[in-house]
Amino acid sequence: MSDYYETLGVSRDATQDQIKKAYRKLARELHPDVAGETAGDRFKDVSRAYEVLSNPEKRQQYDLGVDPSAPGGGAGGPMGGGFGFQDIFETFFGGGQAQSGPVPRARRGQDALIRLDIELAEATFGGSRELQVDTAVVCGTCGGSCCRPGTTPRTCEVCHGRGTVQRVARSFLGQVMTSSPCAACQGFGTVIPEPCAECSGEGRVRSRRSVTVTVPAGVDTGTRIKLTSQGEVGPGGGPAGDLYVEIRERNHDTFVRRGDDLHCTLEVPMTAAALGTVLELDTLDGAQEIDLRPGTQPGQIVTLKNLGVGHLHAGGRGDLNVHIDVQVPTGLDEAQEELLRSLAGLRGEERPDPRLSAAHPGVFSRLRDKFAGR
């Protein structure tokens, strides 16, 4: 009886990982494409040793003095007893286990993506939208069975329900058994003798349906909302995929969004900036008063707290930043120009008119009334 431990170059207490590693190393070295045809016998010995030592039950028999791979020992040679093409494929390409059983006819459907245009107010406060989606749904006639009502799938007569067919080929290694999907049933193990006329045996049909999507506050362009199991129903009435709603936010006429803060520009007359006033601004929360202090400068920002966009997945809101744009009057008439010169003289910006007393208390009020059209 051959010493399989010596053949693989491992000790008698070697682990399964050590045995597998030793076999892979030798198999690569002894492959005919590397070592030539003369290494065929040696390759067979290594394969036989691995077949026995990699199987705990056969290894136990071998350790008791019985060679299970010998004629009558229960293995039937290096390519028998379950050692075939899949083992060689795994050795050289790291493949996984072979397919076990037929392929399920019902499979998960694909994910779907639609785009939703929303206004700034919806992004700020959130809301709910009803969408119409064209997608695959379960066939209402066959209920996803793919069969005409009153009929059922039939076991494939070629593969007898296994979904695969096996073929035996001879090579220098001996007989090699390969498996491939059954062409008669496409690997399903069953055939549809009478397909459903509504879905043509697909188990699903195209339809338009209504979907409700909740838009959380704080979404922005590019945000995707996931609706689990609201995508396309899979073939054979399989479970539906997911539906993703991608947000696109429309531009607003007044406000510009930067993160969760909003910005706008408020034009005010020069007199209002100089003397101070209270203005009203229409915001997403309704009319708000803007208190301009006397001496407000161009470019000054008035911040209204918590009037911006809501924070996504968090409480609170951003701010509303009002940028003050002071309007300098043009096309002055003589009276207006005289008042401005008087004001400039009072402020010492130029030599005052000697006819105008610096103590005139009514200049500011006259200037304000004149520009206000009173």
Short mmCIF file of C-alpha atoms in Angstrom, two decimals:
data_model
loop_
_atom_site.label_atom_id
_atom_site.label_comp_id
_atom_site.label_asym_id
_atom_site.label_seq_id
_atom_site.Cartn_x
_atom_site.Cartn_y
_atom_site.Cartn_z
CA MET A 1 0.00 0.00 0.00
CA SER A 2 1.39 3.41 -1.01
CA ASP A 3 2.32 5.94 1.66
CA TYR A 4 -0.01 8.78 0.79
CA TYR A 5 1.45 11.05 3.47
CA GLU A 6 4.89 10.65 1.91
CA THR A 7 3.44 11.17 -1.57
CA LEU A 8 2.08 14.59 -0.53
CA GLY A 9 5.08 15.36 1.69
CA VAL A 10 3.06 15.92 4.89
CA SER A 11 3.17 14.39 8.35
CA ARG A 12 0.57 11.93 9.60
CA ASP A 13 -0.95 14.55 11.91
CA ALA A 14 -1.24 17.16 9.15
CA THR A 15 -4.40 19.27 9.13
CA GLN A 16 -6.80 19.41 6.19
CA ASP A 17 -5.49 22.86 5.25
CA GLN A 18 -1.91 21.56 5.18
CA ILE A 19 -2.93 18.58 3.04
CA LYS A 20 -4.81 20.82 0.62
CA LYS A 21 -1.92 23.29 0.39
CA ALA A 22 0.58 20.50 -0.29
CA TYR A 23 -1.63 18.99 -2.98
CA ARG A 24 -2.11 22.31 -4.76
CA LYS A 25 1.62 22.91 -4.81
CA LEU A 26 2.39 19.47 -6.24
CA ALA A 27 -0.47 19.62 -8.72
CA ARG A 28 0.86 22.84 -10.19
CA GLU A 29 4.38 21.44 -10.43
CA LEU A 30 3.26 18.18 -12.03
CA HIS A 31 0.70 19.58 -14.42
CA PRO A 32 1.46 18.31 -17.99
CA ASP A 33 1.66 21.88 -19.28
CA VAL A 34 4.52 22.48 -16.84
CA ALA A 35 6.26 19.15 -16.32
CA GLY A 36 5.32 17.50 -19.61
CA GLU A 37 3.53 14.24 -20.33
CA THR A 38 6.10 12.20 -18.39
CA ALA A 39 4.69 13.53 -15.11
CA GLY A 40 1.29 11.95 -15.75
CA ASP A 41 1.82 8.92 -13.50
CA ARG A 42 3.20 11.03 -10.69
CA PHE A 43 0.23 13.38 -11.02
CA LYS A 44 -2.15 10.42 -10.71
CA ASP A 45 -0.40 9.28 -7.50
CA VAL A 46 -0.67 12.74 -5.97
CA SER A 47 -4.34 12.97 -6.96
CA ARG A 48 -5.09 9.56 -5.45
CA ALA A 49 -3.32 10.47 -2.21
CA TYR A 50 -5.25 13.73 -1.94
CA GLU A 51 -8.55 11.97 -2.67
CA VAL A 52 -8.01 9.70 0.33
CA LEU A 53 -6.44 12.11 2.83
CA SER A 54 -8.84 14.98 2.11
CA ASN A 55 -11.81 12.78 3.02
CA PRO A 56 -11.99 12.26 6.82
CA GLU A 57 -13.77 8.92 6.48
CA LYS A 58 -11.35 7.56 3.85
CA ARG A 59 -8.38 8.89 5.81
CA GLN A 60 -9.55 7.03 8.89
CA GLN A 61 -9.81 3.81 6.87
CA TYR A 62 -6.35 4.40 5.43
CA ASP A 63 -4.85 4.99 8.89
CA LEU A 64 -6.34 1.62 9.92
CA GLY A 65 -4.51 -0.11 7.07
CA VAL A 66 -7.25 -0.14 4.41
CA ASP A 67 -6.69 1.65 1.10
CA PRO A 68 -10.14 2.86 0.06
CA SER A 69 -8.87 3.84 -3.39
CA ALA A 70 -7.68 0.32 -4.22
CA PRO A 71 -9.90 -1.91 -6.44
CA GLY A 72 -12.73 -3.13 -4.23
CA GLY A 73 -11.81 -0.64 -1.55
CA GLY A 74 -14.68 1.62 -2.33
CA ALA A 75 -13.12 4.44 -4.30
CA GLY A 76 -12.51 3.08 -7.75
CA GLY A 77 -9.46 5.08 -8.81
CA PRO A 78 -8.18 8.61 -8.68
CA MET A 79 -11.07 10.11 -10.59
CA GLY A 80 -13.84 8.17 -8.80
CA GLY A 81 -15.53 8.60 -5.45
CA GLY A 82 -16.48 12.22 -6.06
CA PHE A 83 -13.05 13.38 -7.25
CA GLY A 84 -13.52 14.82 -10.70
CA PHE A 85 -13.34 17.89 -12.84
CA GLN A 86 -14.50 20.28 -10.10
CA ASP A 87 -11.54 19.35 -7.85
CA ILE A 88 -9.06 20.04 -10.63
CA PHE A 89 -10.81 23.32 -11.48
CA GLU A 90 -10.67 24.40 -7.84
CA THR A 91 -7.01 23.45 -7.63
CA PHE A 92 -5.90 25.65 -10.50
CA PHE A 93 -8.50 28.41 -10.52
CA GLY A 94 -9.68 28.56 -6.90
CA GLY A 95 -13.29 27.82 -7.88
CA GLY A 96 -16.06 27.22 -5.41
CA GLN A 97 -18.43 24.33 -5.01
CA ALA A 98 -20.42 23.00 -7.93
CA GLN A 99 -24.04 23.97 -8.37
CA SER A 100 -26.29 21.87 -6.18
CA GLY A 101 -29.80 21.31 -7.46
CA PRO A 102 -31.83 23.22 -10.06
CA VAL A 103 -31.81 26.99 -10.45
CA PRO A 104 -34.86 28.67 -8.84
CA ARG A 105 -37.24 30.01 -11.48
CA ALA A 106 -38.24 32.91 -9.23
CA ARG A 107 -35.38 35.43 -8.97
CA ARG A 108 -35.02 38.86 -7.41
CA GLY A 109 -35.95 41.77 -9.64
CA GLN A 110 -33.73 44.68 -10.58
CA ASP A 111 -33.51 47.94 -8.67
CA ALA A 112 -35.13 50.97 -10.31
CA LEU A 113 -34.22 54.67 -10.30
CA ILE A 114 -36.51 57.64 -10.92
CA ARG A 115 -35.93 61.37 -10.50
CA LEU A 116 -38.15 63.75 -8.58
CA ASP A 117 -38.11 67.54 -9.01
CA ILE A 118 -39.06 69.44 -5.85
CA GLU A 119 -39.35 73.06 -4.78
CA LEU A 120 -37.16 74.72 -2.17
CA ALA A 121 -40.06 74.72 0.30
CA GLU A 122 -40.33 70.91 0.06
CA ALA A 123 -36.61 70.54 0.68
CA THR A 124 -36.92 72.90 3.66
CA PHE A 125 -39.91 71.38 5.43
CA GLY A 126 -40.18 67.90 3.85
CA GLY A 127 -43.41 66.39 2.62
CA SER A 128 -45.06 63.48 0.86
CA ARG A 129 -45.40 62.91 -2.89
CA GLU A 130 -47.41 60.45 -4.95
CA LEU A 131 -45.41 59.09 -7.89
CA GLN A 132 -46.46 57.11 -10.95
CA VAL A 133 -43.93 54.38 -11.71
CA ASP A 134 -43.74 52.19 -14.81
CA THR A 135 -42.25 48.90 -13.68
CA ALA A 136 -42.70 45.10 -13.63
CA VAL A 137 -45.38 43.68 -11.35
CA VAL A 138 -46.58 40.15 -10.63
CA CYS A 139 -48.78 38.80 -13.40
CA GLY A 140 -52.35 39.00 -12.24
CA THR A 141 -53.39 36.02 -14.37
CA CYS A 142 -50.92 33.36 -13.23
CA GLY A 143 -49.84 34.94 -9.94
CA GLY A 144 -46.16 34.54 -10.89
CA SER A 145 -46.32 30.79 -11.60
CA CYS A 146 -45.63 31.40 -15.30
CA CYS A 147 -48.23 28.71 -16.17
CA ARG A 148 -51.65 28.99 -17.71
CA PRO A 149 -54.26 28.90 -14.94
CA GLY A 150 -55.09 25.30 -14.08
CA THR A 151 -51.68 23.94 -15.14
CA THR A 152 -48.41 23.41 -13.28
CA PRO A 153 -44.70 23.07 -14.22
CA ARG A 154 -43.57 19.61 -15.33
CA THR A 155 -40.36 17.88 -14.27
CA CYS A 156 -37.77 18.00 -17.02
CA GLU A 157 -37.46 14.62 -18.74
CA VAL A 158 -33.84 15.23 -19.73
CA CYS A 159 -32.27 16.05 -16.36
CA HIS A 160 -35.08 14.55 -14.25
CA GLY A 161 -35.39 17.70 -12.20
CA ARG A 162 -31.69 18.09 -11.35
CA GLY A 163 -31.21 21.14 -13.57
CA THR A 164 -27.84 19.82 -14.79
CA VAL A 165 -26.63 17.07 -17.06
CA GLN A 166 -23.38 15.15 -16.57
CA ARG A 167 -21.00 13.98 -19.22
CA VAL A 168 -18.03 11.62 -18.93
CA ALA A 169 -14.91 12.28 -20.99
CA ARG A 170 -11.66 10.38 -21.15
CA SER A 171 -8.30 12.11 -20.75
CA PHE A 172 -4.75 11.22 -19.76
CA LEU A 173 -5.97 11.48 -16.17
CA GLY A 174 -8.65 8.90 -16.74
CA GLN A 175 -12.37 9.49 -16.86
CA VAL A 176 -13.43 13.08 -16.10
CA MET A 177 -17.07 13.89 -15.28
CA THR A 178 -18.35 17.37 -16.06
CA SER A 179 -21.67 19.03 -15.28
CA SER A 180 -23.47 21.73 -17.25
CA PRO A 181 -26.93 23.33 -17.12
CA CYS A 182 -29.62 21.33 -18.83
CA ALA A 183 -30.41 22.84 -22.22
CA ALA A 184 -33.96 21.49 -22.18
CA CYS A 185 -35.03 23.39 -19.03
CA GLN A 186 -32.26 26.06 -18.83
CA GLY A 187 -31.23 24.64 -15.47
CA PHE A 188 -34.62 25.11 -13.77
CA GLY A 189 -35.33 21.38 -13.46
CA THR A 190 -38.87 21.96 -14.71
CA VAL A 191 -40.47 23.04 -17.96
CA ILE A 192 -43.62 25.08 -18.53
CA PRO A 193 -45.86 22.98 -20.79
CA GLU A 194 -48.49 25.72 -21.19
CA PRO A 195 -47.09 29.23 -20.53
CA CYS A 196 -49.41 31.97 -19.29
CA ALA A 197 -50.72 33.94 -22.25
CA GLU A 198 -50.75 37.22 -20.29
CA CYS A 199 -47.04 37.26 -19.31
CA SER A 200 -45.69 34.76 -21.90
CA GLY A 201 -44.38 32.56 -19.11
CA GLU A 202 -42.39 35.35 -17.40
CA GLY A 203 -44.54 35.53 -14.28
CA ARG A 204 -44.55 39.35 -14.48
CA VAL A 205 -45.93 42.13 -16.67
CA ARG A 206 -45.23 45.82 -17.18
CA SER A 207 -47.65 48.15 -15.46
CA ARG A 208 -47.99 51.67 -14.07
CA ARG A 209 -48.58 51.88 -10.36
CA SER A 210 -48.72 54.55 -7.69
CA VAL A 211 -45.97 54.86 -5.06
CA THR A 212 -45.92 57.22 -2.09
CA VAL A 213 -42.53 58.67 -1.19
CA THR A 214 -41.82 60.64 1.98
CA VAL A 215 -39.39 63.49 1.32
CA PRO A 216 -37.49 64.31 4.55
CA ALA A 217 -36.52 67.88 5.36
CA GLY A 218 -32.97 68.73 4.29
CA VAL A 219 -32.75 66.77 1.04
CA ASP A 220 -30.70 68.34 -1.72
CA THR A 221 -29.99 67.72 -5.37
CA GLY A 222 -28.45 64.26 -5.68
CA THR A 223 -29.99 62.87 -2.49
CA ARG A 224 -31.40 59.37 -3.05
CA ILE A 225 -34.34 58.01 -1.09
CA LYS A 226 -34.55 54.20 -0.94
CA LEU A 227 -37.93 52.50 -1.10
CA THR A 228 -37.34 48.88 -0.16
CA SER A 229 -39.02 46.23 -2.35
CA GLN A 230 -40.69 48.89 -4.52
CA GLY A 231 -38.60 48.16 -7.62
CA GLU A 232 -39.19 45.62 -10.36
CA VAL A 233 -40.68 42.23 -9.55
CA GLY A 234 -38.26 39.48 -10.58
CA PRO A 235 -38.75 36.76 -13.21
CA GLY A 236 -41.06 33.98 -12.13
CA GLY A 237 -42.80 36.33 -9.71
CA GLY A 238 -39.62 36.68 -7.67
CA PRO A 239 -39.16 39.30 -4.94
CA ALA A 240 -39.04 42.91 -6.04
CA GLY A 241 -35.87 44.96 -6.08
CA ASP A 242 -35.59 48.39 -4.48
CA LEU A 243 -36.72 51.73 -5.86
CA TYR A 244 -34.41 54.74 -5.56
CA VAL A 245 -35.83 58.27 -5.85
CA GLU A 246 -33.16 60.83 -6.78
CA ILE A 247 -33.94 64.40 -5.75
CA ARG A 248 -33.46 67.43 -8.01
CA GLU A 249 -34.16 70.78 -6.35
CA ARG A 250 -35.45 73.60 -8.54
CA ASN A 251 -33.88 77.06 -8.33
CA HIS A 252 -35.83 79.63 -6.29
CA ASP A 253 -36.62 83.13 -7.54
CA THR A 254 -35.52 84.84 -4.30
CA PHE A 255 -33.37 82.53 -2.21
CA VAL A 256 -30.08 80.78 -2.95
CA ARG A 257 -29.24 77.67 -0.94
CA ARG A 258 -25.76 77.02 0.43
CA GLY A 259 -25.82 73.87 2.51
CA ASP A 260 -28.70 74.33 4.93
CA ASP A 261 -28.45 78.13 4.94
CA LEU A 262 -30.45 80.41 2.65
CA HIS A 263 -29.22 83.70 1.19
CA CYS A 264 -31.04 86.59 -0.45
CA THR A 265 -30.34 90.23 -1.37
CA LEU A 266 -32.51 93.07 -0.10
CA GLU A 267 -32.31 96.41 -1.92
CA VAL A 268 -32.88 99.43 0.33
CA PRO A 269 -32.75 103.16 -0.41
CA MET A 270 -29.75 105.14 0.75
CA THR A 271 -31.91 107.14 3.13
CA ALA A 272 -33.31 104.00 4.75
CA ALA A 273 -29.81 102.66 5.28
CA ALA A 274 -28.65 105.96 6.73
CA LEU A 275 -31.63 106.68 8.94
CA GLY A 276 -32.68 103.13 9.76
CA THR A 277 -36.04 101.52 9.11
CA VAL A 278 -38.10 98.36 9.46
CA LEU A 279 -38.76 96.42 6.23
CA GLU A 280 -40.89 93.37 5.55
CA LEU A 281 -39.47 90.32 3.75
CA ASP A 282 -41.50 87.40 2.43
CA THR A 283 -39.74 84.21 3.57
CA LEU A 284 -40.62 80.51 3.34
CA ASP A 285 -42.14 80.93 6.82
CA GLY A 286 -44.22 83.98 5.86
CA ALA A 287 -43.59 87.71 6.26
CA GLN A 288 -40.68 88.62 8.56
CA GLU A 289 -39.58 92.07 9.74
CA ILE A 290 -36.04 93.21 8.97
CA ASP A 291 -34.84 95.84 11.44
CA LEU A 292 -32.21 98.04 9.77
CA ARG A 293 -30.25 100.07 12.27
CA PRO A 294 -29.21 103.63 11.38
CA GLY A 295 -25.96 103.65 9.42
CA THR A 296 -26.43 100.24 7.77
CA GLN A 297 -23.59 99.71 5.30
CA PRO A 298 -23.69 98.16 1.80
CA GLY A 299 -22.96 94.41 1.97
CA GLN A 300 -23.99 94.12 5.60
CA ILE A 301 -25.69 90.82 6.45
CA VAL A 302 -28.74 90.49 8.66
CA THR A 303 -29.13 86.90 9.90
CA LEU A 304 -32.53 85.45 10.74
CA LYS A 305 -31.90 82.39 12.85
CA ASN A 306 -33.60 79.05 12.11
CA LEU A 307 -35.32 80.24 8.94
CA GLY A 308 -33.16 78.16 6.59
CA VAL A 309 -33.46 74.56 5.39
CA GLY A 310 -34.11 71.76 7.86
CA HIS A 311 -31.13 69.55 8.74
CA LEU A 312 -31.33 66.12 7.12
CA HIS A 313 -31.67 63.31 9.70
CA ALA A 314 -31.29 65.85 12.52
CA GLY A 315 -33.30 68.48 14.32
CA GLY A 316 -33.16 72.21 13.76
CA ARG A 317 -32.73 74.35 10.67
CA GLY A 318 -30.16 76.53 9.03
CA ASP A 319 -30.27 80.34 8.94
CA LEU A 320 -31.57 82.92 6.48
CA ASN A 321 -28.88 85.49 5.62
CA VAL A 322 -30.16 88.78 4.18
CA HIS A 323 -27.49 90.73 2.25
CA ILE A 324 -28.18 94.48 2.26
CA ASP A 325 -27.73 96.26 -1.08
CA VAL A 326 -27.85 100.04 -0.56
CA GLN A 327 -29.23 101.80 -3.63
CA VAL A 328 -27.55 105.11 -4.51
CA PRO A 329 -30.01 107.48 -6.24
CA THR A 330 -29.34 108.64 -9.79
CA GLY A 331 -30.96 111.34 -11.94
CA LEU A 332 -31.47 113.78 -9.07
CA ASP A 333 -33.54 116.89 -9.61
CA GLU A 334 -32.38 120.25 -8.31
CA ALA A 335 -34.24 120.02 -5.03
CA GLN A 336 -32.88 116.56 -4.29
CA GLU A 337 -29.37 117.57 -5.22
CA GLU A 338 -29.65 120.62 -2.96
CA LEU A 339 -30.75 118.48 -0.04
CA LEU A 340 -27.85 116.05 -0.56
CA ARG A 341 -25.37 118.89 -0.73
CA SER A 342 -26.85 120.29 2.44
CA LEU A 343 -26.50 116.90 4.14
CA ALA A 344 -22.93 116.56 2.93
CA GLY A 345 -22.19 119.99 4.30
CA LEU A 346 -23.63 119.11 7.68
CA ARG A 347 -21.45 115.98 7.80
CA GLY A 348 -18.37 117.99 6.87
CA GLU A 349 -17.86 116.18 3.59
CA GLU A 350 -17.51 119.47 1.72
CA ARG A 351 -17.62 123.14 2.53
CA PRO A 352 -21.16 123.94 3.65
CA ASP A 353 -23.25 126.56 1.99
CA PRO A 354 -22.83 129.72 4.16
CA ARG A 355 -26.56 130.35 3.75
CA LEU A 356 -27.30 126.98 5.44
CA SER A 357 -27.01 126.85 9.19
CA ALA A 358 -25.35 123.73 10.59
CA ALA A 359 -28.04 123.74 13.23
CA HIS A 360 -30.89 123.10 10.79
CA PRO A 361 -32.72 120.23 12.52
CA GLY A 362 -35.11 119.58 9.62
CA VAL A 363 -32.55 118.60 6.96
CA PHE A 364 -32.65 114.86 7.68
CA SER A 365 -36.42 114.74 7.83
CA ARG A 366 -36.76 116.79 4.64
CA LEU A 367 -34.25 114.55 2.88
CA ARG A 368 -36.08 111.42 3.94
CA ASP A 369 -39.47 112.82 2.92
CA LYS A 370 -38.16 114.06 -0.42
CA PHE A 371 -36.70 110.69 -1.46
CA ALA A 372 -39.77 108.93 -0.13
CA GLY A 373 -41.95 110.96 -2.49
CA ARG A 374 -43.86 112.79 0.19
#
